């Protein structure tokens, strides 16, 4: 099969398109023919091996080189074959999933317990935009214990996670304010935000309004400033942070969590890659999509041959919603 292989850290050019063996599904596994995948910061952080401090933390970034040979955390496609013991899927079934890696290839082997049937009202390209970003947004709102009538502020409302977060918070009955750049104000409002703060014209931490929940995706303001916008029992959910070669966004997260014992506001981290209920969240998301409460926002669709260009575009940080690669 064709796949983009990552052998060393570096820019998008280190992703080598070549022939590699097609994986064989083992017991309890399903071989999926990938029809679409998506690109996100998770991918280029692993491609670059940044931040450097993460290489020493024992995770998926190796100290000397990549531990994930084929990147791509989002997969949408068709079941090609099944391993022994698989009972829920048959060849030809349309599915999507969140995986540790393998999406930047023509085929990927996925555990049956990670697969979910693709919503019928989505194309493969739309479905590939959903898994990691939408599950992160859902986890963030769950961690924030969002309730009907809550006032929710989404900092970074026009990106992959943010566009899902605005829609989900609204679907759960919250009043939503989104923070984004000037060219995305209309988009964020169309997703359900009652108010939109253009960060080029106003600092959201210096307004008089107070919120029950802050979903901090962009990580553009320090924790002390973010506390000012929260009610005394409000929750600050950390989703992302500023990019950096050495420490960020890890440093932003650590600094914010370190302040939590000294304030009445809750500070929690939403990291869906460590969540044990990934499939359950995808099932919930599929139901919301099928009933019309959630729609992926896709900025661009690249052909598989141009996948490195898609990664480069996501690295620039200006994508509106998700960037998808079609196979």
XYZ file of C-alpha atoms in Angstrom:
327
model
C 0.000 0.000 0.000
C 0.987 3.662 -0.297
C 1.731 5.465 2.952
C 3.540 8.542 4.223
C 6.301 7.247 6.483
C 7.929 9.370 9.172
C 11.522 8.269 9.825
C 12.923 11.422 11.423
C 11.682 14.693 12.871
C 11.456 17.722 10.621
C 9.295 19.794 8.244
C 6.534 18.312 6.040
C 9.142 17.205 3.523
C 10.260 14.423 5.903
C 6.970 12.623 5.219
C 8.058 10.057 2.623
C 5.413 8.624 0.296
C 6.289 5.035 -0.506
C 5.221 1.416 -0.623
C 4.899 -0.435 2.690
C 3.272 -3.771 3.563
C -0.490 -3.659 3.953
C -1.311 -4.531 7.580
C -3.093 -7.793 8.268
C -5.918 -7.572 10.822
C -5.206 -9.639 13.905
C -7.746 -11.108 16.310
C -10.362 -8.500 17.161
C -9.057 -6.119 14.482
C -10.563 -4.676 11.318
C -8.681 -3.674 8.170
C -10.068 -0.351 6.942
C -9.613 1.015 3.440
C -8.969 4.693 4.196
C -11.105 7.019 2.082
C -10.239 10.204 3.958
C -8.136 11.413 6.858
C -7.549 14.822 8.414
C -4.586 16.861 9.586
C -4.312 18.551 12.961
C -1.735 19.923 15.402
C -1.391 16.419 16.876
C 0.175 15.345 13.584
C 2.622 18.166 13.034
C 3.742 18.146 16.690
C 4.719 14.505 16.175
C 6.266 15.276 12.788
C 8.403 18.067 14.243
C 9.045 16.329 17.550
C 7.956 19.486 19.337
C 7.954 20.703 21.994
C 11.356 19.226 22.722
C 10.511 18.748 26.393
C 7.787 16.255 25.386
C 10.475 13.900 24.037
C 11.603 13.351 27.624
C 8.125 12.683 29.056
C 7.733 9.054 27.993
C 4.833 9.570 25.609
C 4.487 9.095 21.870
C 7.413 11.403 21.072
C 10.663 9.454 21.215
C 13.839 11.156 22.517
C 15.853 10.174 19.419
C 13.194 9.850 16.758
C 9.496 9.277 16.045
C 7.684 6.438 17.781
C 4.769 6.663 15.328
C 5.946 5.660 11.868
C 2.733 6.592 10.033
C 0.856 9.595 11.368
C -2.851 10.336 10.978
C -5.220 10.095 13.943
C -8.510 10.410 12.038
C -9.811 7.695 9.729
C -12.952 7.388 7.622
C -13.347 4.536 5.181
C -14.714 1.091 4.377
C -14.122 -2.244 6.040
C -11.835 -4.301 3.784
C -11.384 -7.410 5.944
C -11.877 -8.588 9.523
C -9.751 -10.612 11.897
C -10.940 -13.555 13.954
C -13.506 -12.775 16.611
C -14.878 -9.641 14.924
C -18.686 -9.724 14.949
C -19.866 -6.111 14.634
C -18.546 -5.285 11.160
C -18.514 -6.795 7.682
C -16.556 -5.929 4.525
C -18.089 -2.875 2.870
C -19.327 -1.270 6.089
C -18.608 2.465 6.236
C -16.822 3.422 9.444
C -14.766 6.090 11.154
C -12.377 6.054 14.092
C -9.748 7.830 16.139
C -6.424 5.985 16.094
C -2.956 6.538 17.559
C -1.497 6.583 14.050
C -1.850 5.063 10.604
C -4.342 7.379 8.914
C -1.793 8.725 6.405
C -1.996 5.469 4.430
C -4.296 3.571 2.095
C -5.131 0.951 4.753
C -5.037 0.844 8.521
C -5.780 -1.936 10.984
C -8.100 -0.803 13.774
C -9.392 -2.604 16.859
C -13.070 -3.452 16.570
C -13.631 -1.689 19.892
C -12.435 1.619 18.355
C -14.631 1.622 15.243
C -17.964 3.398 14.850
C -20.320 3.341 11.880
C -20.046 6.507 9.829
C -23.070 8.789 10.042
C -25.080 8.278 6.862
C -25.519 12.012 6.324
C -21.748 12.643 6.080
C -19.343 12.077 3.227
C -16.068 10.307 3.968
C -14.312 13.686 3.874
C -16.729 15.187 6.403
C -16.515 12.114 8.635
C -12.706 12.276 8.640
C -12.958 15.778 10.105
C -14.779 14.531 13.189
C -12.924 12.055 15.443
C -10.096 13.732 17.347
C -11.283 17.344 17.167
C -14.953 16.710 17.942
C -14.153 14.176 20.678
C -11.783 16.715 22.246
C -14.523 19.350 22.218
C -16.997 16.895 23.753
C -14.505 15.842 26.435
C -13.816 19.493 27.268
C -17.511 20.205 27.756
C -17.942 17.040 29.817
C -14.993 18.025 32.013
C -16.532 21.471 32.346
C -19.842 19.907 33.440
C -21.780 22.092 31.019
C -25.481 22.469 31.752
C -28.451 24.169 30.056
C -28.293 27.891 30.793
C -24.534 27.932 31.423
C -22.557 30.721 29.833
C -19.616 29.277 27.922
C -16.653 31.117 26.417
C -14.689 29.361 23.666
C -11.241 30.875 23.082
C -10.195 29.649 19.646
C -13.693 29.182 18.283
C -12.876 29.000 14.572
C -10.402 26.107 14.556
C -10.979 22.371 14.379
C -11.865 21.854 18.044
C -13.483 25.268 18.416
C -16.030 24.899 15.624
C -17.231 21.661 17.215
C -17.188 23.148 20.733
C -19.420 26.068 19.789
C -21.990 23.765 18.190
C -21.915 21.211 21.007
C -22.249 23.799 23.778
C -25.228 25.287 21.967
C -26.780 21.842 21.481
C -26.436 21.248 25.228
C -28.416 24.405 25.981
C -25.571 26.772 26.867
C -25.193 30.401 25.843
C -21.971 30.621 23.833
C -19.451 33.388 23.242
C -16.695 32.683 20.741
C -13.276 34.320 20.465
C -11.702 34.396 17.006
C -9.997 36.591 14.418
C -11.820 39.179 12.299
C -12.247 37.013 9.174
C -14.008 34.269 11.150
C -16.575 36.298 13.087
C -19.453 35.468 10.744
C -18.521 31.765 10.698
C -18.492 31.479 14.488
C -21.796 33.310 14.760
C -23.339 30.979 12.178
C -22.328 27.990 14.323
C -24.470 29.199 17.219
C -22.414 31.727 19.167
C -24.677 34.411 20.574
C -21.718 36.769 20.892
C -18.363 36.826 19.121
C -15.238 38.603 20.373
C -12.794 39.686 17.669
C -9.441 39.316 19.421
C -7.881 41.968 17.165
C -10.256 44.554 18.640
C -10.858 43.427 22.229
C -9.200 41.402 25.010
C -11.769 38.844 26.198
C -10.178 38.749 29.666
C -10.951 42.446 30.238
C -14.662 42.474 29.541
C -17.248 42.808 32.302
C -19.026 39.571 31.434
C -18.434 36.454 33.539
C -18.790 32.833 32.448
C -19.451 29.441 33.995
C -17.012 27.715 31.668
C -13.986 28.745 29.605
C -12.796 26.339 26.926
C -9.256 27.548 26.369
C -8.215 26.113 23.018
C -5.956 28.883 21.729
C -4.121 29.393 25.033
C -3.397 33.011 24.178
C -3.817 34.436 27.684
C -2.180 33.459 31.016
C -4.170 31.586 33.629
C -4.454 34.589 35.946
C -6.079 36.623 33.188
C -8.433 33.771 32.301
C -9.632 33.548 35.910
C -10.992 37.080 35.618
C -13.680 35.994 33.154
C -14.931 33.106 35.310
C -17.544 33.131 38.008
C -16.268 32.087 41.467
C -17.187 28.417 40.872
C -16.470 28.466 37.169
C -14.255 26.024 35.292
C -11.225 26.686 33.108
C -10.751 23.763 30.705
C -7.334 23.588 29.060
C -7.479 22.180 25.548
C -4.465 23.604 23.755
C -1.904 26.333 23.966
C 0.613 28.420 22.067
C 3.006 26.510 19.832
C 6.709 26.443 20.664
C 9.845 24.454 19.960
C 11.075 23.909 23.511
C 8.293 24.080 26.092
C 4.956 25.288 24.739
C 2.170 24.276 24.874
C 3.289 22.042 27.770
C 4.485 25.054 29.763
C 1.151 26.842 29.381
C -0.708 23.777 30.654
C 1.600 23.208 33.625
C 1.449 26.878 34.639
C -2.355 26.914 34.538
C -2.746 23.635 36.455
C -0.268 24.843 39.094
C -2.585 27.715 39.995
C -5.659 25.534 40.593
C -5.077 24.871 44.336
C -5.094 28.615 44.998
C -8.406 29.560 43.432
C -12.059 28.618 43.743
C -12.186 28.135 39.972
C -11.621 24.602 38.718
C -8.772 24.083 36.272
C -8.857 20.826 34.308
C -7.108 19.387 31.266
C -9.010 17.836 28.345
C -6.667 15.391 26.576
C -8.753 12.980 24.520
C -5.715 10.896 23.535
C -5.603 9.670 27.152
C -9.365 9.189 27.434
C -10.584 5.610 27.896
C -13.998 6.342 26.405
C -13.015 7.402 22.887
C -15.478 5.108 21.145
C -18.337 6.113 23.451
C -17.707 9.750 22.585
C -17.693 8.965 18.858
C -21.021 7.154 19.255
C -22.494 10.234 20.967
C -21.079 12.498 18.272
C -22.485 10.306 15.489
C -25.943 10.548 17.045
C -25.714 14.351 17.296
C -24.581 14.542 13.664
C -27.406 12.334 12.434
C -30.026 14.395 14.261
C -28.639 17.622 12.776
C -27.115 19.195 15.888
C -23.506 18.987 14.693
C -21.902 19.603 11.289
C -18.162 19.452 10.526
C -16.615 22.636 9.160
C -14.119 21.712 6.439
C -11.770 24.455 5.266
C -9.898 22.586 2.528
C -9.702 19.114 1.019
C -6.327 18.022 -0.369
C -5.604 14.984 -2.552
C -3.445 12.273 -0.979
C -0.467 13.216 -3.164
C -0.503 16.710 -1.609
C -0.700 15.589 2.021
C 2.541 17.394 3.035
C 1.013 20.638 1.712
C -2.033 20.021 3.921
C 0.247 19.592 6.952
C 2.082 22.803 6.057
C -1.214 24.711 5.833
C -2.348 23.456 9.239
C 1.021 24.431 10.733
C 0.419 28.024 9.634
C -2.481 28.181 12.106
C -5.055 29.884 9.892
C -7.359 26.983 9.038
C -11.086 27.507 9.580
C -12.387 24.260 10.975
C -10.704 21.134 9.646
C -8.280 20.310 6.837
C -9.012 16.982 5.168
C -7.077 14.676 2.854
C -9.038 12.530 0.391
C -7.741 9.190 -0.875
